[in-house]
Tab-separated table of C-alpha atoms and ligand atoms in Angstrom:
chain	number	residue	atom	x	y	z
W	1	MET	CA	104.836	135.205	-168.920
W	2	LYS	CA	101.409	133.622	-168.534
W	3	THR	CA	98.631	133.649	-171.142
W	4	MET	CA	95.952	133.538	-168.470
W	5	ASP	CA	95.521	133.230	-164.757
W	6	TRP	CA	92.742	133.136	-162.200
W	7	TYR	CA	93.264	135.907	-159.669
W	8	ASN	CA	90.949	137.352	-157.041
W	9	GLY	CA	87.825	135.906	-158.618
W	10	CYS	CA	88.713	137.231	-162.102
W	11	LEU	CA	90.167	135.779	-165.257
W	12	VAL	CA	93.322	137.725	-166.069
W	13	LEU	CA	94.339	137.590	-169.725
W	14	LEU	CA	97.499	138.744	-171.439
W	15	ASP	CA	96.112	141.069	-174.120
W	16	GLN	CA	97.618	139.574	-177.283
W	17	THR	CA	96.355	142.364	-179.504
W	18	ARG	CA	98.919	144.668	-177.836
W	19	LEU	CA	101.956	142.435	-178.291
W	20	PRO	CA	104.821	142.871	-178.890
W	21	ALA	CA	104.672	146.618	-178.203
W	22	GLU	CA	103.107	146.303	-174.796
W	23	VAL	CA	102.694	143.569	-172.183
W	24	ARG	CA	99.318	144.401	-170.746
W	25	TYR	CA	96.871	142.229	-168.822
W	26	VAL	CA	93.098	142.628	-168.874
W	27	ARG	CA	90.777	141.486	-166.104
W	28	CYS	CA	87.527	139.754	-167.005
W	29	LYS	CA	84.967	139.827	-164.240
W	30	LYS	CA	81.986	138.660	-166.270
W	31	PRO	CA	81.434	135.951	-168.890
W	32	GLU	CA	80.468	138.677	-171.384
W	33	GLU	CA	83.946	140.153	-171.011
W	34	VAL	CA	85.523	136.763	-171.662
W	35	ALA	CA	83.361	136.341	-174.778
W	36	GLU	CA	84.456	139.748	-176.000
W	37	ALA	CA	88.121	138.940	-175.319
W	38	ILE	CA	87.846	135.758	-177.386
W	39	LYS	CA	86.025	137.484	-180.238
W	40	THR	CA	88.488	140.363	-180.442
W	41	MET	CA	91.406	137.951	-180.057
W	42	LYS	CA	92.839	139.344	-176.848
W	43	VAL	CA	93.057	135.640	-176.153
W	44	ARG	CA	93.503	133.367	-179.174
W	45	GLY	CA	94.851	130.013	-180.238
W	46	ALA	CA	92.629	126.951	-179.967
W	47	PRO	CA	93.613	125.565	-176.521
W	48	ALA	CA	93.772	129.045	-174.944
W	49	ILE	CA	90.315	129.859	-176.306
W	50	GLY	CA	88.999	126.622	-174.751
W	51	ALA	CA	90.522	127.328	-171.341
W	52	ALA	CA	89.350	130.954	-171.366
W	53	ALA	CA	85.806	129.834	-172.217
W	54	ALA	CA	85.894	127.358	-169.325
W	55	TYR	CA	86.788	130.210	-166.984
W	56	GLY	CA	84.086	132.344	-168.602
W	57	LEU	CA	81.519	129.716	-167.700
W	58	ALA	CA	82.960	129.416	-164.185
W	59	LEU	CA	82.651	133.199	-163.799
W	60	GLY	CA	79.041	133.068	-164.913
W	61	ALA	CA	78.373	130.233	-162.467
W	62	VAL	CA	79.961	131.999	-159.505
W	63	GLN	CA	77.873	135.119	-160.147
W	64	ASP	CA	74.593	133.318	-160.747
W	65	ASN	CA	71.847	133.862	-158.194
W	66	SER	CA	69.862	130.687	-158.822
W	67	THR	CA	68.902	128.752	-155.756
W	68	ASP	CA	67.843	125.550	-157.496
W	69	LYS	CA	69.831	123.334	-159.854
W	70	GLU	CA	67.353	123.582	-162.722
W	71	SER	CA	67.495	127.357	-163.100
W	72	PHE	CA	71.260	127.246	-162.479
W	73	ILE	CA	71.643	124.867	-165.438
W	74	GLU	CA	69.382	127.086	-167.546
W	75	SER	CA	71.545	130.165	-167.012
W	76	LEU	CA	74.718	128.153	-167.584
W	77	GLN	CA	73.338	126.971	-170.903
W	78	LYS	CA	72.775	130.580	-171.953
W	79	ILE	CA	76.320	131.570	-170.980
W	80	SER	CA	77.675	128.534	-172.776
W	81	GLU	CA	75.804	129.594	-175.920
W	82	LEU	CA	77.212	133.099	-175.667
W	83	LEU	CA	80.781	131.834	-175.273
W	84	GLY	CA	80.260	129.263	-178.023
W	85	SER	CA	79.137	131.937	-180.466
W	86	THR	CA	82.478	133.783	-180.398
W	87	ARG	CA	84.669	131.834	-182.839
W	88	PRO	CA	83.429	128.830	-184.804
W	89	THR	CA	86.526	126.978	-186.003
W	90	ALA	CA	88.595	125.930	-182.981
W	91	VAL	CA	86.874	122.862	-181.565
W	92	ASN	CA	88.639	123.277	-178.216
W	93	LEU	CA	86.095	125.978	-177.414
W	94	PHE	CA	83.174	123.566	-177.703
W	95	TRP	CA	85.166	120.731	-176.148
W	96	ALA	CA	85.840	122.840	-173.029
W	97	LEU	CA	82.256	124.103	-172.718
W	98	LYS	CA	80.917	120.575	-173.056
W	99	ARG	CA	83.344	119.299	-170.445
W	100	MET	CA	82.274	122.052	-168.050
W	101	MET	CA	78.556	121.388	-168.546
W	102	LYS	CA	79.158	117.670	-168.018
W	103	VAL	CA	80.378	118.436	-164.500
W	104	VAL	CA	76.980	119.921	-163.685
W	105	TYR	CA	74.991	117.173	-165.394
W	106	ASP	CA	77.036	114.355	-163.860
W	107	THR	CA	77.141	115.658	-160.288
W	108	HIS	CA	74.309	114.238	-158.232
W	109	SER	CA	74.365	117.062	-155.722
W	110	ASP	CA	71.694	119.777	-156.035
W	111	ASP	CA	73.748	122.176	-153.938
W	112	VAL	CA	74.368	125.132	-156.264
W	113	SER	CA	77.305	126.480	-154.269
W	114	GLU	CA	78.997	123.093	-154.448
W	115	LEU	CA	78.447	123.019	-158.236
W	116	LYS	CA	79.972	126.486	-158.559
W	117	GLU	CA	83.099	125.317	-156.762
W	118	LEU	CA	83.310	122.183	-158.920
W	119	LEU	CA	83.058	124.283	-162.096
W	120	LEU	CA	85.908	126.510	-161.047
W	121	GLN	CA	88.005	123.457	-160.175
W	122	GLU	CA	87.251	122.004	-163.619
W	123	ALA	CA	88.421	125.188	-165.355
W	124	HIS	CA	91.668	125.037	-163.348
W	125	LYS	CA	92.048	121.395	-164.420
W	126	ILE	CA	91.529	122.229	-168.098
W	127	LEU	CA	94.299	124.822	-167.916
W	128	GLN	CA	96.693	122.601	-165.967
W	129	GLU	CA	96.098	119.569	-168.194
W	130	ASP	CA	96.721	121.637	-171.312
W	131	LEU	CA	100.165	122.563	-170.054
W	132	GLU	CA	100.930	118.916	-169.323
W	133	MET	CA	99.671	117.837	-172.756
W	134	ASN	CA	101.933	120.362	-174.434
W	135	ARG	CA	104.989	119.028	-172.627
W	136	LYS	CA	104.131	115.545	-173.866
W	137	ILE	CA	103.629	116.838	-177.420
W	138	GLY	CA	107.071	118.419	-177.097
W	139	GLU	CA	108.646	115.160	-175.964
W	140	TYR	CA	107.107	113.123	-178.778
W	141	GLY	CA	107.729	115.786	-181.391
W	142	ASN	CA	111.376	116.210	-180.457
W	143	SER	CA	112.024	112.672	-181.742
W	144	LEU	CA	111.170	113.921	-185.246
W	145	VAL	CA	113.620	116.838	-185.198
W	146	PRO	CA	117.146	116.212	-186.558
W	147	ARG	CA	120.193	117.429	-184.566
W	148	ARG	CA	120.506	120.373	-186.933
W	149	ALA	CA	117.336	121.686	-188.536
W	150	GLY	CA	115.702	124.617	-190.217
W	151	ILE	CA	112.073	124.576	-189.037
W	152	LEU	CA	109.230	126.508	-190.607
W	153	THR	CA	106.172	127.404	-188.555
W	154	HIS	CA	103.033	129.344	-189.376
W	155	CYS	CA	100.892	131.529	-187.104
W	156	ASN	CA	101.422	131.115	-183.361
W	157	ALA	CA	100.966	127.727	-181.752
W	158	GLY	CA	103.055	128.601	-178.745
W	159	ALA	CA	102.747	129.367	-175.052
W	160	LEU	CA	100.542	132.303	-175.984
W	161	ALA	CA	98.065	130.071	-177.792
W	162	THR	CA	97.837	127.562	-174.947
W	163	ALA	CA	98.170	127.219	-171.185
W	164	GLY	CA	101.928	127.400	-171.745
W	165	TYR	CA	104.851	125.792	-173.653
W	166	GLY	CA	102.836	125.472	-176.849
W	167	THR	CA	102.067	122.721	-179.342
W	168	ALA	CA	104.116	123.401	-182.510
W	169	LEU	CA	106.368	125.683	-180.464
W	170	GLY	CA	106.346	123.003	-177.755
W	171	VAL	CA	108.078	120.688	-180.243
W	172	ILE	CA	110.522	123.470	-181.073
W	173	ARG	CA	111.125	124.237	-177.362
W	174	ALA	CA	111.756	120.567	-176.591
W	175	ALA	CA	114.273	120.310	-179.466
W	176	HIS	CA	116.017	123.447	-178.254
W	177	GLU	CA	116.083	122.167	-174.655
W	178	ALA	CA	117.615	118.926	-175.983
W	179	GLY	CA	120.519	121.002	-177.309
W	180	LYS	CA	119.660	120.657	-180.990
W	181	GLN	CA	120.936	123.276	-183.419
W	182	ILE	CA	117.663	124.621	-184.711
W	183	GLN	CA	116.800	127.701	-186.688
W	184	VAL	CA	113.127	128.603	-186.742
W	185	PHE	CA	111.625	130.456	-189.675
W	186	ALA	CA	108.404	132.180	-188.615
W	187	ASP	CA	105.886	133.102	-191.310
W	188	GLU	CA	104.603	136.566	-190.438
W	189	THR	CA	101.034	135.229	-190.966
W	190	ARG	CA	98.915	137.849	-192.631
W	191	PRO	CA	96.555	139.456	-191.920
W	192	LEU	CA	96.829	139.599	-188.122
W	193	LEU	CA	100.554	138.853	-187.989
W	194	GLN	CA	100.538	136.242	-185.241
W	195	GLY	CA	103.891	135.006	-186.576
W	196	ALA	CA	105.568	138.402	-186.514
W	197	ARG	CA	103.942	139.757	-183.381
W	198	LEU	CA	103.672	136.642	-181.241
W	199	THR	CA	105.832	133.726	-182.442
W	200	ALA	CA	108.917	135.857	-183.048
W	201	TRP	CA	108.403	137.592	-179.694
W	202	GLU	CA	107.835	134.377	-177.777
W	203	LEU	CA	110.857	132.604	-179.250
W	204	MET	CA	113.109	135.596	-178.703
W	205	GLN	CA	112.065	135.683	-175.038
W	206	ASP	CA	113.337	132.109	-174.727
W	207	LYS	CA	116.438	132.802	-176.829
W	208	ILE	CA	115.453	130.276	-179.485
W	209	PRO	CA	116.969	131.314	-182.828
W	210	VAL	CA	114.198	132.709	-185.012
W	211	THR	CA	114.134	134.437	-188.387
W	212	LEU	CA	111.005	136.278	-189.465
W	213	ILE	CA	109.876	135.937	-193.087
W	214	THR	CA	106.794	137.035	-194.975
W	215	ASP	CA	104.354	134.294	-195.924
W	216	SER	CA	105.379	134.451	-199.571
W	217	MET	CA	109.028	133.627	-198.819
W	218	ALA	CA	108.581	130.064	-197.571
W	219	GLY	CA	108.821	128.447	-201.016
W	220	TYR	CA	112.053	130.247	-201.828
W	221	LEU	CA	113.629	129.066	-198.559
W	222	MET	CA	112.547	125.498	-199.227
W	223	LYS	CA	114.038	125.609	-202.710
W	224	LYS	CA	117.290	126.846	-201.168
W	225	GLY	CA	117.350	123.812	-198.827
W	226	ARG	CA	116.998	125.886	-195.685
W	227	ILE	CA	113.885	124.119	-194.338
W	228	ASP	CA	114.103	120.548	-193.036
W	229	LEU	CA	110.600	120.317	-191.632
W	230	ALA	CA	107.471	122.359	-191.014
W	231	VAL	CA	105.447	122.134	-187.822
W	232	VAL	CA	102.158	123.923	-187.194
W	233	GLY	CA	99.295	123.798	-184.713
W	234	ALA	CA	95.649	123.031	-185.423
W	235	ASP	CA	92.223	124.422	-184.650
W	236	ARG	CA	90.347	121.270	-185.532
W	237	ILE	CA	91.359	117.871	-186.843
W	238	THR	CA	88.617	115.679	-188.283
W	239	GLY	CA	88.326	111.895	-188.095
W	240	ASN	CA	90.156	111.421	-191.407
W	241	GLY	CA	93.130	113.619	-190.411
W	242	ASP	CA	92.176	116.780	-192.298
W	243	VAL	CA	93.487	119.816	-190.413
W	244	ALA	CA	91.987	123.282	-190.020
W	245	ASN	CA	94.597	125.841	-189.015
W	246	LYS	CA	95.427	129.487	-189.672
W	247	ILE	CA	94.895	130.646	-193.243
W	248	GLY	CA	98.053	129.945	-195.236
W	249	THR	CA	98.759	126.599	-193.573
W	250	TYR	CA	97.485	124.718	-196.626
W	251	THR	CA	99.915	126.660	-198.819
W	252	VAL	CA	102.793	125.649	-196.536
W	253	ALA	CA	101.709	121.992	-196.732
W	254	VAL	CA	101.543	122.073	-200.541
W	255	LEU	CA	105.001	123.644	-200.678
W	256	CYS	CA	106.353	120.956	-198.347
W	257	LYS	CA	104.962	118.236	-200.617
W	258	GLU	CA	106.567	119.816	-203.679
W	259	HIS	CA	109.946	119.977	-201.934
W	260	GLY	CA	109.789	116.598	-200.174
W	261	ILE	CA	109.800	118.207	-196.719
W	262	PRO	CA	107.890	116.612	-193.808
W	263	PHE	CA	104.831	118.579	-192.719
W	264	TYR	CA	103.875	117.952	-189.095
W	265	VAL	CA	100.823	119.036	-187.140
W	266	ALA	CA	101.096	119.280	-183.350
W	267	ALA	CA	97.897	119.271	-181.319
W	268	PRO	CA	96.381	117.922	-178.100
W	269	VAL	CA	93.555	115.390	-178.318
W	270	SER	CA	91.136	118.187	-177.357
W	271	THR	CA	91.648	119.515	-180.918
W	272	ILE	CA	90.547	116.255	-182.533
W	273	ASP	CA	86.886	116.252	-183.529
W	274	MET	CA	85.862	112.669	-184.167
W	275	THR	CA	82.262	113.795	-184.777
W	276	LEU	CA	83.298	115.211	-188.163
W	277	ALA	CA	84.389	112.805	-190.865
W	278	ALA	CA	86.266	115.264	-193.089
W	279	GLY	CA	87.601	118.796	-193.272
W	280	ASP	CA	84.916	120.198	-195.559
W	281	GLU	CA	82.500	119.924	-192.608
W	282	ILE	CA	84.548	122.332	-190.474
W	283	PRO	CA	82.982	125.803	-190.115
W	284	ILE	CA	85.518	128.351	-191.286
W	285	GLU	CA	85.420	131.726	-189.574
W	286	GLU	CA	85.344	134.779	-191.814
W	287	ARG	CA	86.529	137.995	-190.231
W	288	GLU	CA	86.090	141.668	-190.988
W	289	SER	CA	87.577	143.242	-194.093
W	290	VAL	CA	89.332	145.909	-192.033
W	291	GLU	CA	91.878	143.278	-190.979
W	292	ILE	CA	93.059	143.164	-194.581
W	293	THR	CA	92.504	146.737	-195.736
W	294	THR	CA	94.453	148.315	-192.878
W	295	ILE	CA	97.746	147.743	-191.083
W	296	GLY	CA	98.075	149.384	-187.672
W	297	GLY	CA	95.075	151.581	-188.443
W	298	GLN	CA	96.617	152.769	-191.736
W	299	GLU	CA	94.568	152.150	-194.886
W	300	ILE	CA	96.497	150.064	-197.417
W	301	ALA	CA	93.736	149.332	-199.940
W	302	PRO	CA	91.269	151.471	-201.873
W	303	ARG	CA	88.179	152.246	-199.826
W	304	GLY	CA	85.227	150.047	-200.728
W	305	VAL	CA	87.303	147.236	-202.273
W	306	ARG	CA	85.680	143.817	-201.983
W	307	VAL	CA	87.533	141.647	-199.473
W	308	PHE	CA	87.543	137.947	-198.610
W	309	ASN	CA	88.974	137.179	-195.193
W	310	PRO	CA	88.719	133.532	-194.117
W	311	ALA	CA	90.682	133.091	-190.892
W	312	PHE	CA	91.472	129.400	-191.454
W	313	ASP	CA	92.008	126.856	-194.203
W	314	VAL	CA	91.900	123.081	-194.295
W	315	THR	CA	94.935	120.973	-195.139
W	316	PRO	CA	93.887	117.599	-196.536
W	317	ASN	CA	95.209	114.521	-194.733
W	318	TYR	CA	97.416	113.347	-197.637
W	319	LEU	CA	99.646	116.397	-197.118
W	320	VAL	CA	100.141	115.709	-193.406
W	321	THR	CA	103.220	113.563	-192.704
W	322	ALA	CA	102.259	112.932	-189.062
W	323	ILE	CA	100.159	114.380	-186.253
W	324	ILE	CA	101.992	114.833	-182.961
W	325	THR	CA	99.552	114.474	-180.054
W	326	ASP	CA	99.950	114.210	-176.290
W	327	ARG	CA	99.146	110.498	-176.653
W	328	GLY	CA	101.794	109.824	-179.275
W	329	ILE	CA	102.612	110.415	-182.938
W	330	VAL	CA	99.992	109.230	-185.398
W	331	ARG	CA	100.512	108.568	-189.094
W	332	PRO	CA	98.285	107.698	-192.062
W	333	PRO	CA	95.843	106.118	-192.471
W	334	TYR	CA	94.429	108.625	-189.992
W	335	GLU	CA	90.938	107.109	-189.842
W	336	GLU	CA	92.513	104.229	-187.947
W	337	SER	CA	95.367	105.886	-186.104
W	338	LEU	CA	93.258	108.744	-184.752
W	339	ARG	CA	90.473	106.421	-183.615
W	340	ALA	CA	93.052	104.345	-181.726
W	341	LEU	CA	93.887	107.386	-179.572
W	342	PHE	CA	90.502	107.379	-177.845
N	1	MRU	O1	93.121	133.099	-185.185
N	1	MRU	P1	94.026	132.498	-184.162
N	1	MRU	O2	95.205	133.357	-183.828
N	1	MRU	O3	93.269	132.056	-182.923
N	1	MRU	O4	94.572	131.196	-184.868
N	1	MRU	C1	95.468	130.369	-184.175
N	1	MRU	C2	95.947	129.212	-184.952
N	1	MRU	O5	95.596	129.008	-186.090
N	1	MRU	C3	96.831	128.226	-184.228
N	1	MRU	O6	97.747	127.652	-185.093
N	1	MRU	C4	95.966	127.119	-183.609
N	1	MRU	O7	94.907	127.657	-182.873
N	1	MRU	C5	96.747	126.217	-182.747
N	1	MRU	S1	97.271	126.979	-181.259
N	1	MRU	C6	98.099	125.828	-180.350
């Protein structure tokens, strides 16, 4: 199962809105289609969004008719803006677009066809490197997992959210591969149910023991001593170690603190935004009310009710026991330990 692939000059995406009922792939031939796929969450999860955007820009480049470098750059900038306007929170999106544009700025050649080829190669590299980073995160993170452990995770930070293997689920996969007796508890993750639809599905595919719970059950399980650690992904980590991740992550972190349970965040360095000092500077995406007022197209709330639907929250650094990156495990004080990674 692949989240995305480049095939016959198209970006092929596993349509995550259809899972687990249906495994269906969509083909994106134009950057506009990639932007739409990101916005509607056919592809989602911070690293996957970044890689898809890189391919979106490569698609736009390949199809561009400019004959000179200047107008080529101009149209790339427009495509980059379009892709960058899809989802504001995951910094990997902007990281990938910036990295792609840098290829054009830094290459001395004025040969547009050569630049097009280089852009496509860069998108391939972003995808390949993400997979490698996740394996490293898994290796480092495994050292934090006891031989027997109940592990809570929130949302989906797995193969589906990345180029493969996953970040938080990468840690879980590595522990499972090491023969550890783990039991994963997956928060269903309202409102879009990434935990129920994607994490449970993904873990079951790999035969990793998983139990699905609703978001409100985590505290009860902790009180019962069933959770030994929590591990989640991230959409953006600021210079002080504050972490934006799927709405409900903060609640999990607070519960962990109350119960003396380690709360780990697993993320590649592409998720770390050293340009922001603290979490309150992170733009938080708000999504449509229909995501909350309906389930599977069925209305579950009175029509016209006022709704608040932030897609992410910010967990303050003092609740984060450690951040597991592809360059090692960092611990507080994060201002120093994160800076040392770069
Ligand atoms: O809205 P989503 O499904 O894109 O949110 C995904 C998450 O919050 C993930 O935990 C995060 O992107 C990390 S994915 C490795």
